Coordinates of C-alpha atoms and ligand atoms in Angstrom, one line a residue:
M1 CA -12.7 -25.6 3.4
D2 CA -14.7 -23.0 1.8
Q3 CA -11.4 -22.4 -0.4
K4 CA -12.6 -24.9 -2.9
N5 CA -15.9 -22.8 -3.2
K6 CA -13.2 -20.0 -4.6
E7 CA -11.1 -22.9 -7.0
L8 CA -13.3 -24.0 -8.7
A9 CA -15.1 -20.7 -9.4
K10 CA -12.4 -19.6 -11.5
I11 CA -12.1 -23.1 -13.2
F12 CA -16.0 -22.6 -14.2
N13 CA -15.3 -18.7 -15.1
R14 CA -12.2 -20.2 -17.2
I15 CA -13.9 -22.5 -18.9
A16 CA -16.8 -20.5 -20.0
D17 CA -13.6 -18.1 -21.0
A18 CA -12.0 -20.9 -22.9
L19 CA -15.5 -21.8 -24.8
E20 CA -16.5 -18.0 -25.1
F21 CA -12.8 -17.6 -26.8
Q22 CA -13.4 -20.8 -29.0
G23 CA -16.7 -19.4 -30.0
A24 CA -18.7 -22.7 -28.6
N25 CA -22.6 -22.3 -28.3
V26 CA -23.9 -19.6 -26.0
F27 CA -25.8 -21.6 -23.5
K28 CA -22.9 -23.6 -22.7
I29 CA -21.1 -20.7 -21.8
I30 CA -23.6 -18.9 -19.6
A31 CA -24.3 -22.5 -17.8
Y32 CA -21.0 -22.4 -16.5
R33 CA -20.9 -18.9 -16.0
K34 CA -23.9 -19.6 -13.2
A35 CA -22.2 -22.5 -11.8
A36 CA -19.7 -20.5 -11.0
R37 CA -21.0 -17.7 -9.5
V38 CA -23.0 -20.1 -7.2
L39 CA -20.1 -20.8 -5.9
D40 CA -18.9 -18.2 -5.4
E41 CA -21.2 -17.0 -3.6
L42 CA -21.9 -19.8 -1.4
S43 CA -22.2 -19.7 2.0
Q44 CA -21.8 -23.2 2.7
D45 CA -18.9 -25.9 1.8
V46 CA -19.1 -27.5 -1.2
E47 CA -17.0 -30.4 0.4
V48 CA -20.0 -30.9 2.7
L49 CA -22.1 -31.0 0.0
S50 CA -20.7 -33.4 -2.3
K51 CA -20.2 -35.6 0.4
T52 CA -24.0 -35.8 1.5
N53 CA -24.8 -35.9 -2.4
K54 CA -26.3 -32.4 -2.2
L55 CA -24.6 -30.4 -4.5
S56 CA -27.6 -30.5 -7.2
D57 CA -29.9 -29.2 -5.1
L58 CA -27.9 -26.0 -6.0
P59 CA -29.6 -23.3 -8.2
G60 CA -27.7 -23.3 -11.5
I61 CA -25.5 -26.8 -10.6
G62 CA -27.0 -29.7 -12.5
K63 CA -26.0 -33.1 -12.7
A64 CA -22.9 -33.0 -15.2
I65 CA -21.9 -29.9 -13.4
A66 CA -22.2 -31.7 -10.4
G67 CA -20.2 -34.2 -11.6
K68 CA -17.2 -32.2 -12.4
I69 CA -17.0 -31.5 -9.0
N70 CA -16.9 -34.4 -7.4
E71 CA -14.2 -35.3 -9.6
Y72 CA -12.6 -32.2 -8.8
L73 CA -12.7 -32.9 -5.8
T74 CA -11.7 -36.5 -5.6
T75 CA -9.0 -36.4 -7.7
G76 CA -7.5 -32.3 -8.1
K77 CA -8.3 -32.4 -11.6
M78 CA -10.8 -32.1 -13.9
K79 CA -10.5 -33.1 -17.7
K80 CA -13.0 -31.0 -19.5
Y81 CA -11.2 -28.1 -18.2
E82 CA -7.6 -29.5 -19.5
E83 CA -9.2 -29.9 -22.6
V84 CA -10.7 -26.8 -23.3
T85 CA -7.6 -24.9 -22.2
K86 CA -5.1 -26.9 -23.4
D87 CA -3.9 -24.8 -27.0
I88 CA -4.8 -21.1 -24.9
P89 CA -1.8 -19.5 -23.8
G90 CA -2.5 -18.4 -20.5
T91 CA -1.9 -14.9 -20.9
L92 CA -4.6 -14.7 -23.7
F93 CA -7.1 -15.9 -20.8
D94 CA -6.2 -12.9 -18.7
M95 CA -6.6 -10.3 -21.8
L96 CA -10.5 -11.5 -22.3
D97 CA -10.9 -8.8 -19.1
I98 CA -10.0 -6.2 -21.3
Q99 CA -13.5 -4.3 -22.2
N100 CA -14.6 -4.4 -25.9
L101 CA -12.4 -6.9 -26.5
G102 CA -14.7 -9.4 -27.2
P103 CA -13.5 -13.4 -27.2
K104 CA -14.4 -13.8 -31.2
T105 CA -11.8 -10.9 -31.8
L106 CA -9.5 -11.8 -29.6
A107 CA -9.4 -15.4 -31.0
L108 CA -8.6 -13.9 -34.6
A109 CA -6.3 -11.4 -33.6
H110 CA -4.0 -14.5 -32.1
K111 CA -4.8 -16.5 -35.4
K112 CA -3.8 -14.0 -37.9
L113 CA -1.7 -11.8 -36.1
R114 CA -0.3 -14.1 -33.7
V115 CA -1.2 -12.0 -30.9
K116 CA -0.7 -13.7 -27.5
N117 CA 0.4 -11.1 -25.0
L118 CA -0.6 -7.2 -24.2
N119 CA 2.6 -6.4 -26.0
D120 CA 1.8 -8.2 -29.1
L121 CA -2.2 -6.3 -29.1
K122 CA -0.4 -2.6 -28.3
K123 CA 1.5 -3.7 -31.7
A124 CA -1.2 -4.2 -33.7
I125 CA -3.2 -1.9 -32.4
K126 CA -0.4 0.5 -33.4
N127 CA 0.7 -0.4 -36.5
G128 CA -2.7 -0.9 -38.0
R129 CA -3.3 -4.5 -38.7
L130 CA -5.8 -5.0 -35.9
A131 CA -8.2 -2.5 -37.4
K132 CA -7.6 -5.0 -41.2
L133 CA -9.2 -7.5 -39.6
P134 CA -12.4 -8.5 -41.2
Q135 CA -14.8 -6.9 -39.6
M136 CA -12.6 -4.0 -37.1
G137 CA -12.2 -1.0 -38.6
E138 CA -11.4 2.2 -36.4
K139 CA -14.1 2.6 -34.3
K140 CA -13.7 -0.5 -32.6
V141 CA -9.9 -0.6 -32.3
E142 CA -10.5 3.0 -30.6
N143 CA -12.9 1.5 -28.2
I144 CA -10.3 -1.5 -28.0
K145 CA -7.4 1.2 -27.2
Q146 CA -9.7 2.5 -24.9
G147 CA -10.2 -0.6 -23.0
L148 CA -7.0 -1.9 -22.5
D149 CA -5.6 1.4 -21.1
L150 CA -8.4 1.0 -18.1
Y151 CA -7.3 -2.7 -18.3
E152 CA -3.8 -1.3 -17.5
R153 CA -4.3 1.1 -15.2
A154 CA -6.0 -1.5 -13.3
H155 CA -3.5 -3.5 -12.9
E156 CA -1.1 -0.6 -11.6
R157 CA -0.6 -0.8 -8.3
L158 CA -2.1 2.4 -6.2
S159 CA -0.3 4.4 -4.3
I160 CA -1.7 3.9 -0.5
A161 CA -2.1 8.0 0.1
V162 CA -4.5 7.9 -3.8
A163 CA -6.5 4.5 -2.7
Q164 CA -6.7 5.7 0.9
N165 CA -8.6 9.2 -0.3
V166 CA -10.6 7.0 -2.8
A167 CA -12.0 4.2 0.0
R168 CA -12.6 7.4 1.9
E169 CA -15.0 9.1 -0.6
I170 CA -16.7 5.5 -1.1
I171 CA -17.4 4.5 2.8
E172 CA -18.2 8.3 3.7
Y173 CA -20.8 7.9 0.3
L174 CA -22.0 4.7 1.7
K175 CA -22.9 6.0 5.2
K176 CA -24.8 8.9 4.1
N177 CA -26.9 6.7 1.3
T178 CA -27.3 3.4 3.4
E179 CA -28.1 2.0 7.1
I180 CA -25.3 -0.1 7.6
K181 CA -23.8 0.2 10.8
D182 CA -20.2 -1.5 11.1
I183 CA -17.9 -0.6 8.1
S184 CA -14.3 -0.8 7.2
A185 CA -11.4 -0.8 4.6
A186 CA -9.9 -4.1 4.6
G187 CA -6.8 -5.7 2.6
S188 CA -3.7 -3.8 1.9
L189 CA -4.9 -0.6 2.8
R190 CA -5.8 -1.6 5.9
R191 CA -2.4 -2.3 6.5
W192 CA -1.0 0.5 5.3
K193 CA 1.2 -0.9 2.7
E194 CA 2.6 1.3 0.4
T195 CA 1.1 0.7 -2.4
V196 CA -2.4 -0.9 -2.9
G197 CA -3.3 -3.6 -5.9
D198 CA -7.2 -3.2 -5.5
I199 CA -9.7 -1.5 -2.7
D200 CA -11.2 -3.6 -0.3
I201 CA -13.9 -2.4 2.0
L202 CA -16.4 -4.6 4.5
T203 CA -19.8 -3.9 5.9
T204 CA -22.3 -4.9 7.6
G205 CA -26.0 -4.9 6.9
K206 CA -29.6 -6.3 6.5
N207 CA -30.0 -5.5 2.8
G208 CA -27.1 -7.1 0.8
A209 CA -28.3 -6.3 -2.7
E210 CA -29.9 -3.0 -1.7
I211 CA -26.7 -1.6 -0.5
I212 CA -25.0 -3.3 -3.6
K213 CA -27.3 -1.5 -5.7
I214 CA -26.3 1.9 -4.2
F215 CA -22.5 1.1 -4.1
T216 CA -22.9 0.7 -8.3
K217 CA -24.1 4.1 -8.4
F218 CA -21.3 5.7 -6.6
P219 CA -20.7 8.6 -9.0
M220 CA -16.9 7.6 -10.1
T221 CA -18.0 4.5 -11.8
E222 CA -16.6 3.2 -14.3
R223 CA -17.4 -0.5 -15.3
V224 CA -19.5 -2.8 -12.5
L225 CA -17.8 -6.1 -12.6
A226 CA -20.0 -7.7 -10.4
A227 CA -22.9 -7.3 -8.2
G228 CA -24.6 -10.1 -6.3
E229 CA -26.1 -9.9 -2.8
T230 CA -23.1 -10.2 -0.6
K231 CA -20.0 -8.9 -2.8
S232 CA -19.3 -6.3 -5.4
S233 CA -16.4 -5.3 -7.7
I234 CA -16.4 -1.8 -9.6
I235 CA -13.8 0.2 -11.2
V236 CA -13.9 3.6 -10.2
K237 CA -12.3 6.6 -12.5
G238 CA -8.3 6.5 -12.7
G239 CA -8.8 2.1 -13.4
I240 CA -9.0 1.9 -9.5
Q241 CA -10.9 -1.5 -8.4
V242 CA -13.0 -1.4 -5.6
D243 CA -14.0 -5.1 -3.7
L244 CA -17.2 -4.6 -1.2
R245 CA -18.2 -7.0 1.3
I246 CA -21.3 -7.6 2.9
V247 CA -20.9 -9.8 6.5
K248 CA -23.4 -10.7 8.9
P249 CA -22.6 -8.6 12.4
K250 CA -22.3 -11.9 14.6
S251 CA -19.3 -12.3 11.5
Y252 CA -17.8 -9.4 10.7
G253 CA -15.0 -9.8 13.0
A254 CA -13.8 -12.8 11.3
A255 CA -14.3 -11.4 8.2
L256 CA -12.1 -7.9 9.0
Q257 CA -9.5 -10.5 10.2
Y258 CA -9.8 -12.7 6.8
F259 CA -9.8 -9.7 4.7
T260 CA -7.0 -8.1 6.2
G261 CA -4.6 -10.4 5.4
S262 CA -2.1 -10.9 4.6
K263 CA -2.8 -13.8 2.7
A264 CA 0.4 -15.5 4.9
H265 CA -0.6 -13.8 7.8
N266 CA -3.8 -15.9 7.9
I267 CA -2.5 -18.9 6.6
K268 CA -0.5 -18.8 9.7
L269 CA -3.4 -18.0 11.9
R270 CA -5.5 -20.7 10.5
N271 CA -2.8 -23.6 11.6
I272 CA -2.9 -22.1 14.8
A273 CA -6.9 -22.6 14.9
K274 CA -6.3 -25.8 14.0
S275 CA -3.5 -26.9 16.4
K276 CA -6.0 -26.0 18.8
G277 CA -9.2 -28.2 17.8
L278 CA -10.6 -25.0 16.3
K279 CA -11.5 -23.6 12.4
L280 CA -10.9 -20.1 11.2
S281 CA -12.5 -18.8 8.2
E282 CA -13.9 -16.0 7.7
Y283 CA -17.5 -16.9 9.2
G284 CA -15.6 -17.0 12.6
V285 CA -14.3 -19.4 15.1
F286 CA -15.9 -22.7 14.8
K287 CA -15.6 -26.1 17.2
G288 CA -17.1 -28.5 15.8
K289 CA -20.2 -26.6 14.7
K290 CA -20.2 -24.5 17.7
M291 CA -19.5 -20.8 16.5
V292 CA -16.6 -19.8 19.3
A293 CA -16.4 -16.0 18.0
G294 CA -16.4 -13.9 15.7
K295 CA -17.9 -11.0 16.2
T296 CA -14.5 -8.3 16.3
E297 CA -11.1 -8.9 16.1
K298 CA -9.8 -8.7 19.3
E299 CA -11.9 -11.7 19.9
V300 CA -10.4 -13.7 17.6
Y301 CA -6.9 -13.3 18.3
K302 CA -7.9 -13.9 22.0
I303 CA -9.5 -17.4 21.6
L304 CA -6.5 -18.2 19.3
G305 CA -4.6 -17.2 22.6
L306 CA -2.7 -14.4 20.3
A307 CA -2.2 -11.5 21.4
Y308 CA -4.2 -9.0 19.7
V309 CA -2.1 -7.5 16.3
P310 CA -2.1 -4.2 15.0
P311 CA -3.1 -4.6 10.8
E312 CA 0.2 -2.9 9.8
L313 CA 2.1 -5.9 11.4
R314 CA -0.2 -8.9 9.4
E315 CA 2.7 -9.7 7.3
D316 CA 4.2 -12.7 9.1
R317 CA 7.5 -10.9 10.4
G318 CA 7.5 -12.7 13.0
E319 CA 4.8 -11.4 14.5
V320 CA 2.3 -14.6 15.1
E321 CA 5.0 -15.7 16.7
L322 CA 5.3 -12.9 19.1
A323 CA 1.7 -12.9 19.9
L324 CA 1.9 -16.2 20.9
K325 CA 3.9 -15.2 23.8
N326 CA 2.2 -12.2 24.1
K327 CA 5.5 -10.0 23.3
I328 CA 4.4 -7.5 21.3
P329 CA 5.5 -4.0 21.8
K330 CA 3.2 -1.0 21.9
F331 CA 4.1 0.0 18.3
I332 CA 4.5 4.4 17.8
E333 CA 1.8 6.2 17.0
M334 CA 0.7 9.6 15.8
K335 CA 0.4 11.4 19.2
D336 CA 4.2 10.2 19.9
I337 CA 5.9 12.7 17.4
K338 CA 6.9 15.9 19.0
G339 CA 7.9 17.7 15.9
D340 CA 9.2 17.4 12.0
L341 CA 12.6 17.4 10.7
H342 CA 12.2 17.9 7.0
M343 CA 10.2 20.6 5.5
H344 CA 10.7 23.5 2.6
S345 CA 9.8 27.2 2.1
T346 CA 9.2 29.4 -0.2
Y347 CA 13.5 30.2 0.2
S348 CA 14.1 27.5 -1.9
D349 CA 11.1 25.3 -3.8
S350 CA 8.5 25.6 -1.4
T351 CA 5.0 26.9 -1.5
A352 CA 4.8 27.9 2.1
T353 CA 6.1 30.6 4.3
I354 CA 7.3 30.0 7.4
R355 CA 5.5 31.5 8.6
Q356 CA 2.2 29.5 7.0
L357 CA 3.9 26.3 7.9
T358 CA 4.9 27.2 11.4
D359 CA 1.1 28.5 11.8
F360 CA 0.0 25.0 10.5
A361 CA 2.0 23.0 12.3
W362 CA 0.9 24.3 15.8
R363 CA -2.4 22.8 15.0
F364 CA -0.4 19.3 15.7
N365 CA 0.6 20.5 18.8
Y366 CA 4.2 19.9 18.0
E367 CA 7.5 21.5 20.1
Y368 CA 9.2 22.0 17.4
I369 CA 10.1 22.2 13.8
L370 CA 13.0 22.1 11.4
V371 CA 13.1 24.0 8.7
T372 CA 15.6 22.3 5.9
D373 CA 15.7 24.2 2.3
H374 CA 17.8 23.2 -0.3
S375 CA 21.7 24.3 -0.6
Q376 CA 23.1 26.3 -2.9
S377 CA 24.0 24.4 -5.7
A378 CA 20.7 23.3 -5.9
K379 CA 19.9 25.7 -8.5
Y380 CA 17.0 23.6 -9.9
A381 CA 15.4 24.2 -6.4
H382 CA 16.6 27.5 -5.7
G383 CA 18.9 26.4 -3.2
L384 CA 19.9 29.1 -0.7
E385 CA 23.7 30.6 -0.8
P386 CA 24.8 31.7 2.4
K387 CA 23.6 35.4 2.6
R388 CA 19.8 34.1 1.7
L389 CA 20.6 31.5 4.7
Y390 CA 21.4 34.5 7.5
K391 CA 18.4 36.3 6.1
Q392 CA 16.2 33.4 6.3
W393 CA 17.9 32.6 10.3
K394 CA 16.4 36.3 10.9
E395 CA 13.2 35.7 10.1
I396 CA 12.6 32.8 12.4
D397 CA 14.7 34.3 15.0
K398 CA 11.6 36.6 14.6
I399 CA 9.1 34.0 14.4
N400 CA 10.9 32.3 17.6
K401 CA 10.5 35.3 20.2
R402 CA 6.7 35.5 19.3
S403 CA 6.3 31.9 20.4
K404 CA 6.4 30.6 24.0
K405 CA 5.3 27.0 23.6
S406 CA 7.1 25.6 20.3
R407 CA 10.6 26.6 18.5
V408 CA 11.1 26.4 14.8
L409 CA 14.8 24.9 14.5
K410 CA 17.1 26.4 11.9
G411 CA 18.2 23.5 9.6
V412 CA 19.5 22.9 5.8
E413 CA 19.0 20.2 3.6
V414 CA 22.3 20.2 2.7
D415 CA 23.4 18.8 -0.8
I416 CA 25.8 16.1 -1.0
L417 CA 28.0 16.9 -4.3
K418 CA 29.4 14.7 -6.2
S419 CA 32.7 15.1 -5.1
G420 CA 31.9 13.5 -2.1
K421 CA 31.8 17.0 -0.3
L422 CA 28.9 18.7 1.6
D423 CA 27.8 21.8 0.1
Y424 CA 28.1 24.1 2.7
P425 CA 31.4 25.2 4.7
D426 CA 31.5 23.7 8.4
K427 CA 31.2 27.1 10.0
I428 CA 27.3 27.0 8.4
L429 CA 26.6 23.4 9.5
K430 CA 28.0 24.2 12.8
R431 CA 25.1 26.9 13.6
C432 CA 22.5 24.9 12.5
D433 CA 20.0 23.4 14.6
V434 CA 19.7 20.0 13.5
V435 CA 21.4 19.5 9.7
V436 CA 20.2 16.6 7.1
A437 CA 22.1 15.7 4.4
A438 CA 21.1 14.1 1.0
I439 CA 21.9 13.2 -2.5
H440 CA 20.5 15.1 -5.2
Q441 CA 22.9 14.5 -7.8
G442 CA 24.9 12.0 -8.8
F443 CA 22.6 9.6 -8.6
T444 CA 25.3 6.3 -10.3
K445 CA 28.7 7.8 -9.1
N446 CA 30.0 6.3 -5.5
V447 CA 26.8 7.1 -3.4
T448 CA 27.5 4.6 -0.8
E449 CA 31.3 6.4 -0.3
R450 CA 29.6 9.8 -0.4
I451 CA 26.9 9.0 2.3
C452 CA 29.2 7.9 4.5
A453 CA 31.3 11.0 3.9
A454 CA 28.8 12.9 5.2
M455 CA 27.9 10.6 7.8
D456 CA 31.5 11.1 9.3
N457 CA 31.0 15.0 9.3
P458 CA 30.4 15.4 13.3
Y459 CA 27.3 18.0 12.2
V460 CA 25.7 15.8 9.6
D461 CA 22.3 14.4 12.0
I462 CA 20.4 13.1 9.4
I463 CA 20.8 11.2 5.9
A464 CA 17.4 12.1 4.2
H465 CA 15.4 9.6 1.8
P466 CA 18.5 6.9 2.1
T467 CA 17.8 4.8 -0.9
G468 CA 16.5 7.5 -3.4
R469 CA 13.8 5.4 -4.5
L470 CA 10.5 6.8 -5.7
I471 CA 7.5 4.5 -5.7
S472 CA 6.5 3.3 -9.3
Q473 CA 8.9 5.6 -10.9
R474 CA 12.8 5.6 -10.2
E475 CA 14.6 2.8 -8.6
G476 CA 16.4 4.4 -6.4
Y477 CA 20.8 5.2 -6.1
A478 CA 23.3 2.9 -6.9
I479 CA 23.7 2.1 -3.2
N480 CA 24.8 -0.2 -1.0
L481 CA 22.3 0.2 1.8
H482 CA 24.3 -2.4 4.2
K483 CA 27.4 -0.3 4.4
V484 CA 25.3 3.1 4.9
M485 CA 23.5 1.3 7.4
E486 CA 26.6 -0.1 9.4
H487 CA 28.0 3.4 9.0
A488 CA 25.0 4.9 10.5
A489 CA 25.1 2.7 13.3
Q490 CA 28.6 3.9 13.8
T491 CA 28.8 7.5 13.7
G492 CA 25.2 7.9 15.6
T493 CA 23.7 9.3 12.5
W494 CA 20.2 9.4 11.8
L495 CA 18.3 8.2 8.9
E496 CA 15.1 9.4 7.7
L497 CA 11.7 7.6 7.0
N498 CA 10.6 10.4 4.9
A499 CA 7.0 10.4 4.9
Y500 CA 6.5 11.8 1.2
P501 CA 3.8 8.6 0.0
D502 CA 5.8 8.4 -3.1
R503 CA 8.7 8.1 -1.5
L504 CA 8.5 6.3 2.2
D505 CA 11.9 5.8 2.3
L506 CA 13.5 3.6 4.2
N507 CA 10.6 1.1 3.5
D508 CA 9.3 -1.2 6.2
V509 CA 11.9 -3.9 5.9
Y510 CA 14.9 -1.7 5.9
L511 CA 13.2 -0.1 9.0
K512 CA 12.9 -3.3 11.0
I513 CA 16.6 -4.0 10.6
A514 CA 17.6 -0.5 11.2
K515 CA 15.9 -1.1 14.5
E516 CA 17.9 -4.1 15.0
M517 CA 21.0 -2.1 14.3
D518 CA 19.7 0.5 16.5
I519 CA 19.9 3.4 14.5
K520 CA 17.9 6.1 15.3
I521 CA 15.1 7.2 12.7
S522 CA 13.3 10.0 12.1
I523 CA 10.4 10.5 10.5
G524 CA 10.1 14.2 7.9
T525 CA 8.0 14.9 5.9
D526 CA 9.8 16.8 3.3
A527 CA 7.0 19.1 2.7
H528 CA 7.2 21.6 -0.3
S529 CA 3.4 23.2 1.1
I530 CA 1.8 23.2 4.3
G531 CA -0.8 20.5 3.2
A532 CA 2.5 18.0 2.5
L533 CA 3.0 18.3 6.5
L534 CA -0.4 16.1 7.0
W535 CA 2.2 13.1 5.2
M536 CA 3.2 12.0 8.7
K537 CA 0.5 9.9 9.3
F538 CA 2.3 7.7 6.4
G539 CA 5.5 7.9 8.1
V540 CA 4.0 6.7 11.0
A541 CA 2.4 4.3 9.5
Q542 CA 5.2 2.6 7.8
A543 CA 7.4 2.9 10.8
R544 CA 5.0 0.7 12.5
R545 CA 5.1 -1.7 9.5
G546 CA 9.0 -1.7 10.2
W547 CA 8.5 -2.7 13.9
L548 CA 9.4 1.2 15.1
E549 CA 8.4 1.5 18.8
A550 CA 8.8 5.9 19.9
K551 CA 12.2 5.2 21.3
N552 CA 13.3 4.4 17.7
V553 CA 12.2 7.6 16.3
V554 CA 14.2 10.9 17.0
N555 CA 11.6 13.2 16.7
T556 CA 8.9 11.4 19.4
Y557 CA 12.4 13.4 21.8
S558 CA 11.3 16.9 23.5
L559 CA 13.3 19.1 22.0
K560 CA 15.9 19.5 24.8
K561 CA 16.5 15.8 24.8
L562 CA 16.7 15.6 21.0
Q563 CA 19.3 17.9 21.4
T564 CA 21.6 16.4 23.7
M565 CA 21.1 13.0 21.4
R566 CA 23.0 15.0 18.2
K567 CA 26.0 13.5 17.7
I568 CA 28.0 16.3 18.3
N569 CA 26.9 16.7 21.7
K570 CA 27.1 12.9 22.4
N571 CA 30.9 13.1 21.4
R572 CA 31.4 15.8 23.4
I573 CA 29.8 14.1 26.8
E574 CA 31.9 11.2 26.3
Ligands
DGT1 P1 -3.4 -6.1 -2.4 O1 -4.8 -5.9 -3.1 O2 -3.1 -6.9 -4.0 O3 -3.0 -4.7 -2.3 O4 -3.1 -6.8 -1.5 P2 -4.1 -7.6 -0.4 O5 -3.5 -8.2 0.7 O6 -5.8 -6.7 -0.3 O7 -5.4 -8.8 -1.3 P3 -6.4 -9.2 -1.6 O8 -6.8 -7.5 -2.0 O9 -6.7 -10.2 -3.1 O10 -7.4 -10.0 -0.7 C1 -7.5 -9.2 0.7 C2 -7.5 -10.0 1.6 O11 -8.2 -11.0 1.8 C3 -5.6 -10.7 2.1 O12 -5.3 -9.9 2.1 C4 -6.1 -11.6 2.3 C5 -7.5 -12.5 2.1 N1 -7.3 -13.4 1.6 C6 -7.5 -13.0 -0.1 N2 -7.6 -14.7 -0.4 C7 -7.1 -15.1 0.0 C8 -6.8 -16.6 0.1 O13 -6.7 -17.5 -0.6 N3 -6.5 -17.0 1.4 C9 -6.6 -16.6 2.4 N4 -6.0 -16.9 3.8 N5 -6.4 -15.2 2.7 C10 -7.2 -14.6 1.2
CA2 CA1 -6.7 -5.6 -2.2
CA3 CA1 -9.7 -7.4 -3.8

């Protein structure tokens, strides 16, 4: 398998790192680096080359290195590697990727200051001891500090929204400046995972080296990590890593499948291929030497006997088994969305007037929007006391008079108070078209009980952002989500999928459970500006990752149907 190529490349790079760290002869280091690169970019299978004694035909692979490859392939170990890495902690290894921090400096910091990891290094910078080492000084330390910041930023996961913007810019840039035909994002970005480790882009093109040269000149590039004939990695502003790969058109589908992942999904597929006497790789599907599929993703899935699996589903959560039985349902799509049930206006803390929200929303052909400003106790957000709420309703009435097709609905995002009571009396909630309730205060105090009590109120239709998490910023409320979900199912309360990319709350995993429990979901943008109404797409993508179909999502229903589905109306009928 070509997997071994990668493993070996990594091992040789590690050896070079270790030698560099130890201050070994520079030519040795270069030799190992070269071998690593050759293996990494090799299109043939290193195991095959080893068996046919053709390893030393490769440029950069001499007898000694070929011997080490053979040793690893037959024993699974490499003595040289074990020998040179024996005394170096693994966390130190990773730190060699920090720009401006050379192996010599790192070795010195390790020996004299006992630096073993990032935290130690930060401390040594802060307390000035690093600067006092021989041949260091403030200027050098300042450079290392910059490298460290970049390194840390690169190792954070990005929000899907940020990653998507960067990828779009790069793809547009490449399309404009090169003659590529097929190009697509791959990896977690294409799967719409809520956070993205790095951005993967795949393309076909004749002159790989030329495309890569242009890629590395992308105006936002901060650093080029690698630039070969078929692949390149750069760090762009914000410390974001972008990997580009160039493949042959006949392998484009197989490569797209492979680099979209997830790894777990791919492993399942490879095993299915094996069981059918086929071999699946990023180059295609092969029967013996003959390539039998690979140009498109669809034909790859087809030849394996699987229904096509949309990228958002590829997490090995049961989708492969479903595809084998040809039972992949039709998941929700943007075009199913008939309205947005969570947004704010200038009456509370948004920059958009109701008029602006309306004008913008109708561009998406929505049938309805629900204006849900904050309630009176939400002082921080200029929450509406009843008088201003009534004033808002008058304005909504006026707007609705002028519009025939679409309707602005009267809603609120009513605070669930610390006491467990709601921030408006029933006589106000009763007059709303749809009521959204949410926790905005007392994040640790009886949250489960308070939310359940809110769901007991017959006028409360939706619990907004049920867990309260902010991705990479805040954990969320102290909540027993299982209890909340059970209570939602019992009371017929809908749970929100907040589409704001930093929230995505409920997340994909809980959405799937909610679907199994027959809980209805409302996808709302929680927009505080008109532009944020566009976030609906992030909500829909997460809904797909949670296996939701249109029928599981209340804002895919017509207004008429939506009204009959409110628990207050259901109870009246029953
Ligand atoms: P990320 O970047 O951490 O958000 O996650 P991904 O899924 O984008 O992962 P990444 O960038 O490391 O690799 C992109 C895809 O390439 C991954 O989803 C599946 C494929 N891939 C990478 N390494 C392997 C591997 O060792 N085996 C298999 N089967 N697939 C791999
Ligand atoms: Ca990635
Ligand atoms: Ca990657």
